[in-house]
């Protein structure tokens, strides 16, 4: 019974995005497609655990959604715009007929369309592809459920009313548009990762959802090395999850983590993805970030962190994508490589207004100052870092650095 | 679907319209853009507008009519013209909007046109 229910839920989740994508492709009306599917899924979760998952779950759900929409149409006295699509699909698919074309990629590109507000792209993906509800998504992005619900409704109305194209971008647009899709997936992973620092948060599951999306995109776009790069990056981070806290919940920086707690299966998968991606010979941000992770996970094998490799990768990253995070990362590696003065120069070069509230900047600055024996200034920078840290175990970790002279690295 | 391209212009561009030195290049750019849309057969309607110095606003408050000189908002860019085009989706409309001369020095707003209202029941 439990197994049947879990199977039902897993299949239902997979089918959800697939069917929303098919149902909304022509009408662009995501909300109506979702309403009909929600009903269909409810009856699936009621009947599948008892009767077993049908051979063609999509066909089953489509039939159920069609019935729901027929009833809705009868109630409204209006034929819903999506009904012809359902009928057409119904004719092409019996319960054990062939699988439908996977239209989820098109829906992903619509969700991350430049005409959609950047802040709602990730929530929109989580809802339309995975069926997550606004309350859970709101919790992950620290937005009240009602507000998140309104943003999602607004975004779907824009997609329908402004007539966004449900199609894959042309070749010359592909790399920019794909970057937007991948950024939205990575934002979901980041939100889930942050939530792991708050044990009670319901957003922790988002890391799994983001990896699910990452796998989906990588499998649907085997010719795009950046898709594989993003998936590899998330898997490397995921592999180290259990090693980030000790038994008391205290933060453990990367270079002090117990490597036996790292998940080898995920690391092996990530290494394979990154190797395959590199054969395309196209530099990309996510491949580069994944390669940096790859260097870090070599430590248990070689017994040391390969700082030269890290510096090369960070320099490549900073040259193409000079984001604050990457530049501070470069400075942190310089500190670890014993090049405190260079690290300070990198940090001084940053636009000071944009790093004011950026905690990693202050931690790295403190370490760089410490390395060049400017103890007073180092302590002041650490105090700023502590003020900017919400998470108690991490605050405790930073505080401990004040009385500590050994080198340390961020996790 | 029908989309309106709202073509905004900064003051300096409006000034080029009547400057004998700059007017040919100014109008040449617009004519090329409009010609391309006409060739593609997508123009439903469209016009250029006279400059913001010719604008007058009117509002009625408590039954009283208030007329004022100037456009409704005093911003750096002002509406200089519009086109309504018939294209399959927003993406295509944006492709056309990006080809407007003003897209490279000001911005073009793209809005779907409301579909015709259903006739009142009864």
Coordinates of C-alpha atoms in Angstrom, one line a residue, chain A residues 138-306:
Chain A
X138 CA 6.9 30.9 -0.8
X139 CA 8.6 29.4 2.3
X140 CA 11.7 28.6 0.2
X141 CA 12.0 32.2 -1.0
X142 CA 10.9 33.8 2.3
X143 CA 7.8 35.3 0.7
X144 CA 4.3 34.9 2.3
X145 CA 2.2 32.2 0.5
X146 CA -0.4 34.7 -0.6
X147 CA 2.2 37.0 -2.1
X148 CA 3.9 34.1 -3.9
X149 CA 0.5 32.9 -5.1
X150 CA -0.3 36.3 -6.6
X151 CA 3.1 36.5 -8.3
X152 CA 2.5 33.1 -9.9
X153 CA -1.0 34.0 -11.0
X154 CA 0.4 37.3 -12.5
X155 CA 3.1 35.4 -14.4
X156 CA 0.7 32.9 -15.8
X157 CA -1.6 35.6 -16.9
X158 CA 1.2 37.4 -18.6
X159 CA 2.2 34.1 -20.4
X160 CA -1.4 33.6 -21.6
X161 CA -2.4 37.2 -22.4
X162 CA 0.9 38.5 -23.8
X163 CA 1.2 35.4 -26.0
X164 CA 4.7 34.0 -25.1
X165 CA 6.0 31.5 -27.6
X166 CA 5.9 27.8 -26.5
X167 CA 8.9 26.7 -28.6
X168 CA 12.6 26.0 -28.2
X169 CA 14.7 29.1 -28.9
X170 CA 16.5 29.4 -32.2
X171 CA 20.1 28.3 -32.4
X172 CA 21.5 31.8 -32.2
X173 CA 19.5 32.6 -29.0
X174 CA 20.0 29.2 -27.4
X175 CA 23.0 29.8 -25.3
X176 CA 21.5 33.0 -23.6
X177 CA 18.1 31.4 -23.2
X178 CA 19.5 28.2 -21.8
X179 CA 21.6 30.1 -19.3
X180 CA 18.3 31.7 -18.0
X181 CA 16.7 28.3 -17.6
X182 CA 19.8 26.9 -15.8
X183 CA 20.1 30.0 -13.6
X184 CA 16.5 29.5 -12.5
X185 CA 17.2 25.8 -11.6
X186 CA 20.3 26.8 -9.8
X187 CA 18.4 29.4 -7.8
X188 CA 16.0 26.6 -6.6
X189 CA 19.0 24.6 -5.5
X190 CA 20.5 27.6 -3.7
X191 CA 17.2 28.2 -1.9
X192 CA 17.1 24.5 -0.8
X193 CA 20.7 24.6 0.3
X194 CA 20.1 27.7 2.4
X195 CA 17.1 26.0 4.0
X196 CA 19.3 23.1 5.2
X197 CA 20.8 25.7 7.6
X198 CA 17.3 26.1 9.1
X199 CA 16.4 22.6 10.3
X200 CA 12.7 23.3 10.6
X201 CA 12.4 24.8 7.1
X202 CA 10.1 23.0 4.6
X203 CA 12.2 24.3 1.7
X204 CA 15.0 21.7 2.2
X205 CA 13.4 19.4 -0.3
X206 CA 14.1 22.0 -3.0
X207 CA 17.6 20.7 -3.5
X208 CA 16.1 17.4 -4.6
X209 CA 13.6 19.2 -6.8
X210 CA 16.4 21.2 -8.4
X211 CA 18.4 18.1 -9.1
X212 CA 15.3 16.5 -10.6
X213 CA 15.0 19.5 -13.0
X214 CA 18.7 19.4 -13.7
X215 CA 18.5 15.7 -14.6
X216 CA 15.5 16.4 -16.8
X217 CA 17.2 19.2 -18.7
X218 CA 20.5 17.3 -19.1
X219 CA 18.6 14.2 -20.4
X220 CA 16.4 16.3 -22.8
X221 CA 19.4 18.4 -24.1
X222 CA 22.3 16.0 -24.4
X223 CA 24.0 18.3 -26.8
X224 CA 24.3 21.2 -24.3
X225 CA 27.4 20.8 -22.1
X226 CA 26.2 23.6 -19.7
X227 CA 23.2 21.5 -18.8
X228 CA 25.5 18.7 -17.8
X229 CA 27.7 21.2 -16.0
X230 CA 24.9 22.5 -13.8
X231 CA 23.8 18.9 -12.9
X232 CA 27.4 18.0 -12.0
X233 CA 27.8 21.1 -9.9
X234 CA 24.6 20.3 -7.9
X235 CA 25.7 16.7 -7.4
X236 CA 29.1 17.7 -6.1
X237 CA 27.5 20.0 -3.6
X238 CA 24.9 17.4 -2.7
X239 CA 27.6 14.8 -2.1
X240 CA 29.2 16.9 0.7
X241 CA 25.9 17.8 2.4
X242 CA 26.2 15.5 5.4
X243 CA 29.8 16.6 6.0
X244 CA 29.0 20.3 6.4
X245 CA 27.9 19.9 10.0
X246 CA 29.4 18.0 12.9
X247 CA 27.5 16.0 15.5
X248 CA 26.7 19.2 17.5
X249 CA 25.4 21.0 14.4
X250 CA 28.5 23.2 14.1
X251 CA 29.6 24.3 10.7
X252 CA 32.6 22.4 9.2
X253 CA 34.6 24.2 6.5
X254 CA 35.3 22.4 3.3
X255 CA 39.0 21.7 4.0
X256 CA 38.2 20.1 7.4
X257 CA 35.3 18.0 6.3
X258 CA 35.5 14.3 6.9
X259 CA 35.7 13.0 3.3
X260 CA 34.4 9.6 4.3
X261 CA 31.0 11.3 4.8
X262 CA 31.0 12.5 1.1
X263 CA 28.7 10.5 -1.1
X264 CA 30.9 8.6 -3.6
X265 CA 28.0 7.7 -5.9
X266 CA 27.1 11.3 -6.5
X267 CA 30.8 12.3 -7.0
X268 CA 31.3 9.6 -9.5
X269 CA 28.2 10.6 -11.4
X270 CA 29.3 14.3 -11.3
X271 CA 32.8 13.4 -12.6
X272 CA 31.3 11.4 -15.4
X273 CA 29.0 14.3 -16.4
X274 CA 31.8 16.9 -16.3
X275 CA 34.1 14.7 -18.4
X276 CA 31.4 14.2 -21.0
X277 CA 30.6 17.9 -21.0
X278 CA 34.3 18.8 -21.5
X279 CA 34.4 16.9 -24.8
X280 CA 32.3 19.6 -26.4
X281 CA 35.2 22.0 -25.8
X282 CA 32.9 24.9 -24.9
X283 CA 33.7 26.9 -21.9
X284 CA 30.7 27.6 -19.6
X285 CA 30.0 29.0 -16.2
X286 CA 28.4 25.9 -14.7
X287 CA 31.1 23.6 -16.1
X288 CA 33.7 25.9 -14.6
X289 CA 32.0 26.0 -11.2
X290 CA 31.6 22.2 -11.3
X291 CA 35.3 21.8 -12.2
X292 CA 36.2 23.9 -9.1
X293 CA 34.1 21.4 -7.0
X294 CA 35.9 18.6 -8.8
X295 CA 39.3 19.9 -7.6
X296 CA 38.0 20.1 -4.0
X297 CA 36.9 16.5 -4.0
X298 CA 40.3 15.3 -5.1
X299 CA 41.7 16.3 -1.7
X300 CA 41.2 12.9 0.0
X301 CA 42.9 11.2 -3.0
X302 CA 45.9 13.4 -3.2
X303 CA 46.1 14.6 0.4
X304 CA 46.2 18.2 -0.5
X305 CA 44.2 20.9 -2.3
X306 CA 45.5 21.8 -5.7

